[in-house]
XYZ file of C-alpha atoms in Angstrom:
419
model
C 0.021 0.071 0.006
C 1.604 3.085 -1.134
C 0.789 6.614 0.775
C 0.309 9.642 -1.617
C 2.286 12.776 -1.451
C 0.212 16.056 -0.488
C -0.195 18.366 -3.123
C 2.322 20.902 -3.229
C -0.402 23.824 -2.397
C -0.295 22.273 0.863
C 3.449 22.366 1.322
C 3.120 26.446 0.118
C 0.320 26.792 3.202
C 2.722 24.996 5.678
C 5.312 26.775 5.131
C 3.214 30.276 5.162
C 2.072 29.617 8.630
C 5.723 28.706 10.038
C 6.673 32.326 8.535
C 3.497 33.815 10.166
C 3.878 32.518 13.577
C 7.542 33.631 13.570
C 6.454 37.157 12.773
C 3.702 36.823 15.678
C 6.061 35.454 18.227
C 8.732 38.260 17.551
C 5.750 41.175 17.773
C 4.426 40.306 21.260
C 7.792 39.299 22.366
C 7.788 35.383 22.614
C 11.409 34.329 22.748
C 12.192 30.664 22.344
C 15.267 31.194 25.155
C 13.207 33.649 27.555
C 15.457 36.608 25.992
C 14.249 39.657 23.888
C 16.491 39.396 20.469
C 19.280 41.625 20.282
C 18.994 45.486 18.968
C 18.901 45.326 15.144
C 21.860 47.853 13.794
C 19.994 48.195 10.193
C 17.061 49.200 11.946
C 16.368 52.730 11.266
C 14.749 53.851 14.267
C 16.856 51.683 16.477
C 15.672 49.406 19.288
C 16.446 49.127 23.197
C 18.803 46.425 24.298
C 17.830 43.706 26.394
C 17.883 45.406 29.846
C 15.731 48.525 28.629
C 13.290 45.784 27.077
C 13.284 44.122 30.666
C 12.711 47.393 32.366
C 9.995 48.672 30.666
C 8.174 45.615 30.568
C 8.702 45.169 34.640
C 7.010 48.937 34.811
C 4.308 47.697 32.673
C 4.237 44.484 34.970
C 4.016 46.662 38.155
C 0.911 48.499 36.883
C -2.265 47.217 37.968
C -4.842 49.411 36.014
C -4.327 51.572 32.844
C -7.824 53.161 32.283
C -6.411 55.599 29.661
C -4.403 52.469 28.080
C -1.357 54.440 28.299
C 0.634 51.440 28.425
C -1.296 49.539 25.412
C 2.074 49.992 22.923
C 4.537 48.840 24.952
C 4.774 45.447 23.615
C 7.389 44.153 21.154
C 11.489 44.634 20.969
C 11.263 48.359 19.562
C 11.029 50.438 23.023
C 11.783 53.384 20.985
C 8.156 52.478 19.763
C 6.389 52.621 22.913
C 3.928 55.243 23.807
C 5.503 57.577 26.431
C 9.121 56.712 25.857
C 11.675 58.860 24.030
C 15.284 57.725 22.807
C 18.293 59.268 21.639
C 21.516 58.805 20.781
C 23.651 56.808 23.311
C 25.505 59.265 25.230
C 28.556 57.203 25.884
C 30.979 55.141 23.821
C 30.314 52.418 25.606
C 26.774 51.893 24.562
C 27.816 53.008 20.906
C 30.429 50.378 20.942
C 27.851 47.686 22.161
C 26.109 48.694 18.657
C 22.906 50.748 20.313
C 21.618 53.102 17.465
C 19.199 54.460 20.255
C 18.892 54.314 23.652
C 16.037 55.224 26.059
C 16.448 58.488 27.254
C 12.935 59.551 28.895
C 9.817 58.487 30.100
C 6.788 60.796 30.403
C 3.549 58.991 31.532
C 2.014 62.338 33.193
C -1.594 62.428 34.170
C -2.100 58.693 33.202
C -4.300 57.992 35.797
C -1.819 54.690 36.305
C -2.361 52.348 39.516
C 0.589 50.175 41.021
C 4.013 50.886 42.298
C 7.505 52.085 40.834
C 9.797 48.716 40.254
C 13.349 48.583 41.135
C 13.929 47.630 37.666
C 13.579 51.134 36.452
C 17.563 51.721 37.233
C 17.973 49.029 34.141
C 17.532 52.159 32.221
C 20.957 52.947 32.559
C 20.822 55.998 29.930
C 17.537 57.877 31.238
C 17.399 61.453 31.530
C 14.236 62.167 32.705
C 11.432 60.310 34.665
C 7.895 62.301 34.489
C 5.399 60.149 36.384
C 2.971 62.943 37.859
C -0.478 62.710 38.311
C -0.664 58.670 38.750
C -1.966 56.624 41.540
C 1.376 55.119 42.011
C 2.144 53.691 45.704
C 4.331 52.286 48.194
C 8.280 53.364 48.272
C 10.327 54.979 46.152
C 13.025 52.231 45.007
C 16.548 52.610 46.373
C 17.775 51.436 43.049
C 17.210 55.004 41.136
C 20.421 56.340 42.814
C 21.923 54.163 39.665
C 20.509 56.209 37.168
C 23.824 58.240 36.640
C 22.501 60.357 33.930
C 19.005 61.127 35.265
C 18.307 65.013 35.877
C 14.426 65.395 35.950
C 12.436 63.041 38.914
C 8.937 64.318 38.787
C 6.764 61.670 41.248
C 4.565 64.232 42.278
C 0.462 63.939 42.799
C 0.652 60.309 43.522
C 0.489 58.016 46.453
C 4.162 57.270 47.377
C 4.975 57.189 51.115
C 7.636 55.994 53.459
C 10.453 58.566 54.765
C 12.323 60.867 52.438
C 13.395 58.752 49.618
C 17.073 59.259 50.277
C 18.059 57.350 47.176
C 16.961 60.734 45.320
C 19.951 62.355 46.489
C 22.785 60.187 45.528
C 21.499 60.779 41.817
C 24.889 62.444 40.547
C 23.160 64.491 37.769
C 19.973 65.253 39.359
C 18.774 69.026 38.978
C 14.700 69.026 39.258
C 13.320 67.102 42.046
C 9.569 66.919 42.392
C 8.207 64.967 45.192
C 5.269 67.218 45.971
C 1.371 65.776 46.688
C 2.389 62.769 48.126
C 2.205 60.731 51.589
C 5.899 60.816 52.475
C 6.718 61.459 56.381
C 9.453 61.703 58.788
C 12.156 64.528 58.411
C 13.408 66.040 55.429
C 17.206 65.290 55.632
C 19.828 68.055 55.843
C 21.417 66.478 52.444
C 18.361 67.722 50.604
C 19.472 71.303 50.625
C 23.246 70.383 50.107
C 22.495 68.805 46.664
C 23.148 70.754 43.391
C 19.195 71.049 42.595
C 18.009 73.902 40.905
C 14.107 73.054 42.149
C 12.910 71.279 44.821
C 9.303 70.326 45.482
C 8.300 69.317 48.902
C 5.094 70.408 49.771
C 1.869 68.658 50.326
C 3.553 65.692 52.170
C 3.734 64.683 55.878
C 7.017 65.864 56.827
C 7.557 66.952 60.594
C 10.404 68.067 62.577
C 12.479 71.039 62.151
C 13.277 72.406 58.886
C 17.315 72.059 58.585
C 19.684 74.976 58.962
C 21.573 73.825 55.583
C 18.377 75.391 53.666
C 19.702 78.298 53.104
C 22.775 76.751 51.641
C 20.736 75.587 48.603
C 21.344 76.196 45.487
C 17.854 75.792 44.114
C 16.062 78.811 42.966
C 12.725 77.460 44.126
C 12.174 75.533 47.557
C 8.816 74.748 48.285
C 7.917 73.311 51.753
C 4.301 74.440 52.156
C 1.404 72.419 53.675
C 3.412 69.911 55.584
C 3.847 69.425 59.627
C 7.072 71.419 60.007
C 7.738 72.667 63.298
C 10.391 75.054 65.190
C 11.781 78.158 63.793
C 12.649 79.663 60.601
C 16.129 78.299 60.032
C 18.434 81.597 60.837
C 21.833 79.957 59.305
C 22.492 81.822 55.855
C 25.127 80.937 53.632
C 25.983 83.507 51.149
C 27.400 81.374 48.329
C 25.380 79.553 46.183
C 22.128 79.994 48.725
C 21.827 83.402 47.035
C 20.209 82.127 44.207
C 16.643 81.448 45.877
C 14.016 83.100 44.056
C 10.895 81.804 45.721
C 10.517 80.422 48.887
C 6.956 78.395 50.093
C 7.156 77.663 54.029
C 2.934 78.449 54.317
C 0.716 76.155 56.330
C 3.237 74.578 58.684
C 3.462 74.474 62.704
C 6.373 77.172 62.331
C 6.707 79.112 65.710
C 9.632 81.733 66.757
C 10.157 85.302 65.002
C 11.204 86.001 61.347
C 14.809 86.244 61.546
C 16.967 89.074 60.529
C 18.765 87.008 57.953
C 15.782 86.804 55.668
C 16.219 90.330 54.487
C 19.904 89.364 52.989
C 18.237 86.974 50.236
C 19.803 88.650 47.266
C 17.195 87.595 44.805
C 14.026 86.780 46.494
C 10.956 87.299 44.418
C 8.427 85.276 46.550
C 8.455 84.252 50.409
C 5.291 82.950 51.948
C 5.375 82.466 55.646
C 1.546 82.134 55.982
C -0.703 79.995 57.990
C 2.047 79.331 60.764
C 2.564 80.345 64.535
C 5.168 82.549 64.085
C 5.122 86.186 66.357
C 7.333 88.965 67.542
C 7.902 92.470 65.596
C 9.051 92.329 61.705
C 13.096 92.884 61.170
C 13.604 95.839 59.632
C 16.256 93.939 57.458
C 12.827 93.331 55.187
C 13.536 96.687 53.396
C 16.632 95.082 51.954
C 14.403 92.876 49.923
C 14.692 95.129 46.630
C 13.446 92.521 44.582
C 10.633 90.829 46.209
C 7.142 91.078 44.528
C 5.109 88.396 46.682
C 5.381 88.862 50.569
C 2.776 86.837 52.224
C 2.844 86.706 56.090
C -1.033 86.231 56.883
C -2.506 84.235 59.634
C 0.298 84.364 62.252
C 0.696 86.137 65.629
C 2.711 89.388 64.754
C 2.229 92.644 66.807
C 3.536 96.110 66.782
C 2.880 98.705 63.830
C 3.578 97.842 60.069
C 6.646 99.576 59.548
C 7.312 102.036 56.353
C 10.185 99.838 55.610
C 8.327 96.998 54.360
C 5.453 99.102 52.587
C 8.336 101.115 50.867
C 9.247 97.984 48.781
C 9.603 98.991 45.323
C 8.792 95.369 43.490
C 5.781 94.556 45.735
C 2.875 93.428 44.084
C 1.186 91.345 46.612
C 1.377 92.277 50.557
C -0.740 90.376 52.541
C -0.240 90.822 56.699
C -3.680 89.651 57.401
C -5.141 88.103 60.465
C -2.497 89.049 62.835
C -2.225 91.315 65.582
C -0.646 94.473 64.096
C -1.854 97.855 66.275
C -1.176 100.341 63.577
C -0.004 101.074 60.065
C 2.678 103.650 59.316
C 1.962 106.802 56.554
C 3.462 104.711 53.755
C 1.457 101.754 54.731
C -1.852 103.697 54.937
C -1.175 104.813 51.062
C -1.547 100.966 50.187
C -4.455 100.490 52.226
C -6.759 101.697 49.231
C -4.847 99.231 46.643
C -5.607 95.686 45.786
C -1.666 94.699 46.598
C -2.473 95.260 50.014
C -4.368 93.252 52.357
C -4.520 94.129 56.061
C -7.813 92.802 57.315
C -8.155 90.598 60.761
C -5.725 92.966 62.552
C -6.017 95.273 65.560
C -5.739 98.800 63.602
C -8.349 101.634 65.564
C -10.652 102.998 63.272
C -10.165 100.715 60.442
C -12.904 98.040 59.328
C -12.797 94.418 58.984
C -10.535 94.171 62.275
C -10.553 91.902 65.310
C -12.776 92.249 68.120
C -11.236 94.093 70.815
C -11.374 91.182 73.592
C -9.539 89.347 70.984
C -6.748 92.321 70.517
C -6.440 92.615 74.485
C -4.923 89.216 74.521
C -2.795 89.532 71.833
C 0.398 87.292 72.277
C 3.679 88.922 73.285
C 6.990 88.767 71.505
C 8.351 85.312 71.509
C 11.322 85.730 73.862
C 14.245 87.927 73.483
C 15.465 86.547 70.466
C 12.487 88.904 68.917
C 12.774 91.783 70.440
C 13.965 94.514 68.252
C 15.816 97.581 69.020
C 14.629 100.447 66.841
C 16.414 102.320 64.256
C 15.855 105.898 62.863
C 17.043 104.940 59.507
C 16.982 102.145 56.905
C 19.358 99.170 57.334
C 22.491 99.260 54.911
C 21.482 96.258 52.788
C 25.135 95.274 51.852
C 26.449 91.781 52.863
C 28.979 93.375 55.076
C 26.679 96.014 56.287
C 26.343 96.542 60.370
C 22.652 95.905 61.073
C 19.797 96.379 63.673
C 19.362 92.391 65.128
C 17.582 90.938 68.196
C 19.097 90.931 71.688
C 21.128 87.789 72.222
C 21.116 86.890 68.541
C 24.514 85.937 66.845
C 24.880 86.051 63.080
C 27.438 83.614 61.433
C 28.570 82.817 64.701
C 29.921 86.572 65.739
C 28.588 87.922 69.052
C 26.755 91.250 68.848
C 28.265 94.199 70.098
C 26.853 97.785 71.112
C 27.895 100.757 68.681
C 27.612 104.191 69.317
C 24.345 105.132 70.769
C 23.560 101.457 72.307
C 22.426 100.206 69.119
C 22.982 96.678 68.890
C 25.183 96.127 65.672
C 26.948 92.703 64.357
C 29.018 92.461 60.921
C 26.970 90.169 58.519
C 29.599 87.823 56.608
């Protein structure tokens, strides 16, 4: 009995099925040996290496909800075709020598509403320069492996559900200049190293940080520092470095639990434009050095316990566009401040100023808090403070600046040389 060979078209069909199955396996990342193929040097667009593919698949696997389909395209070996993934030429000779024509240089998954965690395998993206994950629902701890991302300059984890202590690994990323951790659930103390890091912007607001603000704050080279809406306690740091810290333009302390007085040194922030100390428990009289803030545009000290008369020196600030002293215990405003009273730039409601509307009732003013100890007592001066870094300035009794003890000058005025 002889068997018949299948007709020729059957062989053709079988061959076609084999080709199609091979192509489908490649397209969906199914590898016979479990590893993705090496980059195709002939590809014009370029493909990520095995580690980059593994890292991105780990990120995808760590996401349990993707309601907007942000990761739907994250399939197959060509990671440069993934939505939200940005590739560029390799920044070092080693990657180029390995045959990589393009490497993953950035990830932008902002506002994707992803729910899940951030896996440690993200550090396998060795050439990543920015990682933007804001406005998602990522939770858990930030992986320590982020310290290995030597090219990373921007890290935005804001508006998520991350928790735990301050992610110290972020301060070990060598090239980082932008760190945004706001609107999460981080807790514990802010480490002093956060302000020693060479950052241009540091956003820590709307978390659960507590404890005192490190005195290294004023040594930070950052131009923007936000600490608002936390649980920080103690005084505003008095130490101030006149080196790199002079770059700061915006500092937000609002809505914490800070106490004590405004330190004299805040008047010597040379480039400050926005200073918000509102919604704390600060007290005492305002320091005359605030008149040195020649570039300030927004000064908000509302909802504190400041007392005394609001001085001309504050109301004479040339560039001020928003001055709010509302809901304190000021007992008067000077002549120059009175000129601002009718302008929208000046808000002084809720104080204890006689003859003015929208002030506190007398019983509240009778119980106004006093100065917060000797450190808030100011000896009045009859003329503006010299606003130079080597000026002799009026300071509070018992206050030292830069480690120098105060000395009594002519007329009994306490003076100190600011370094």
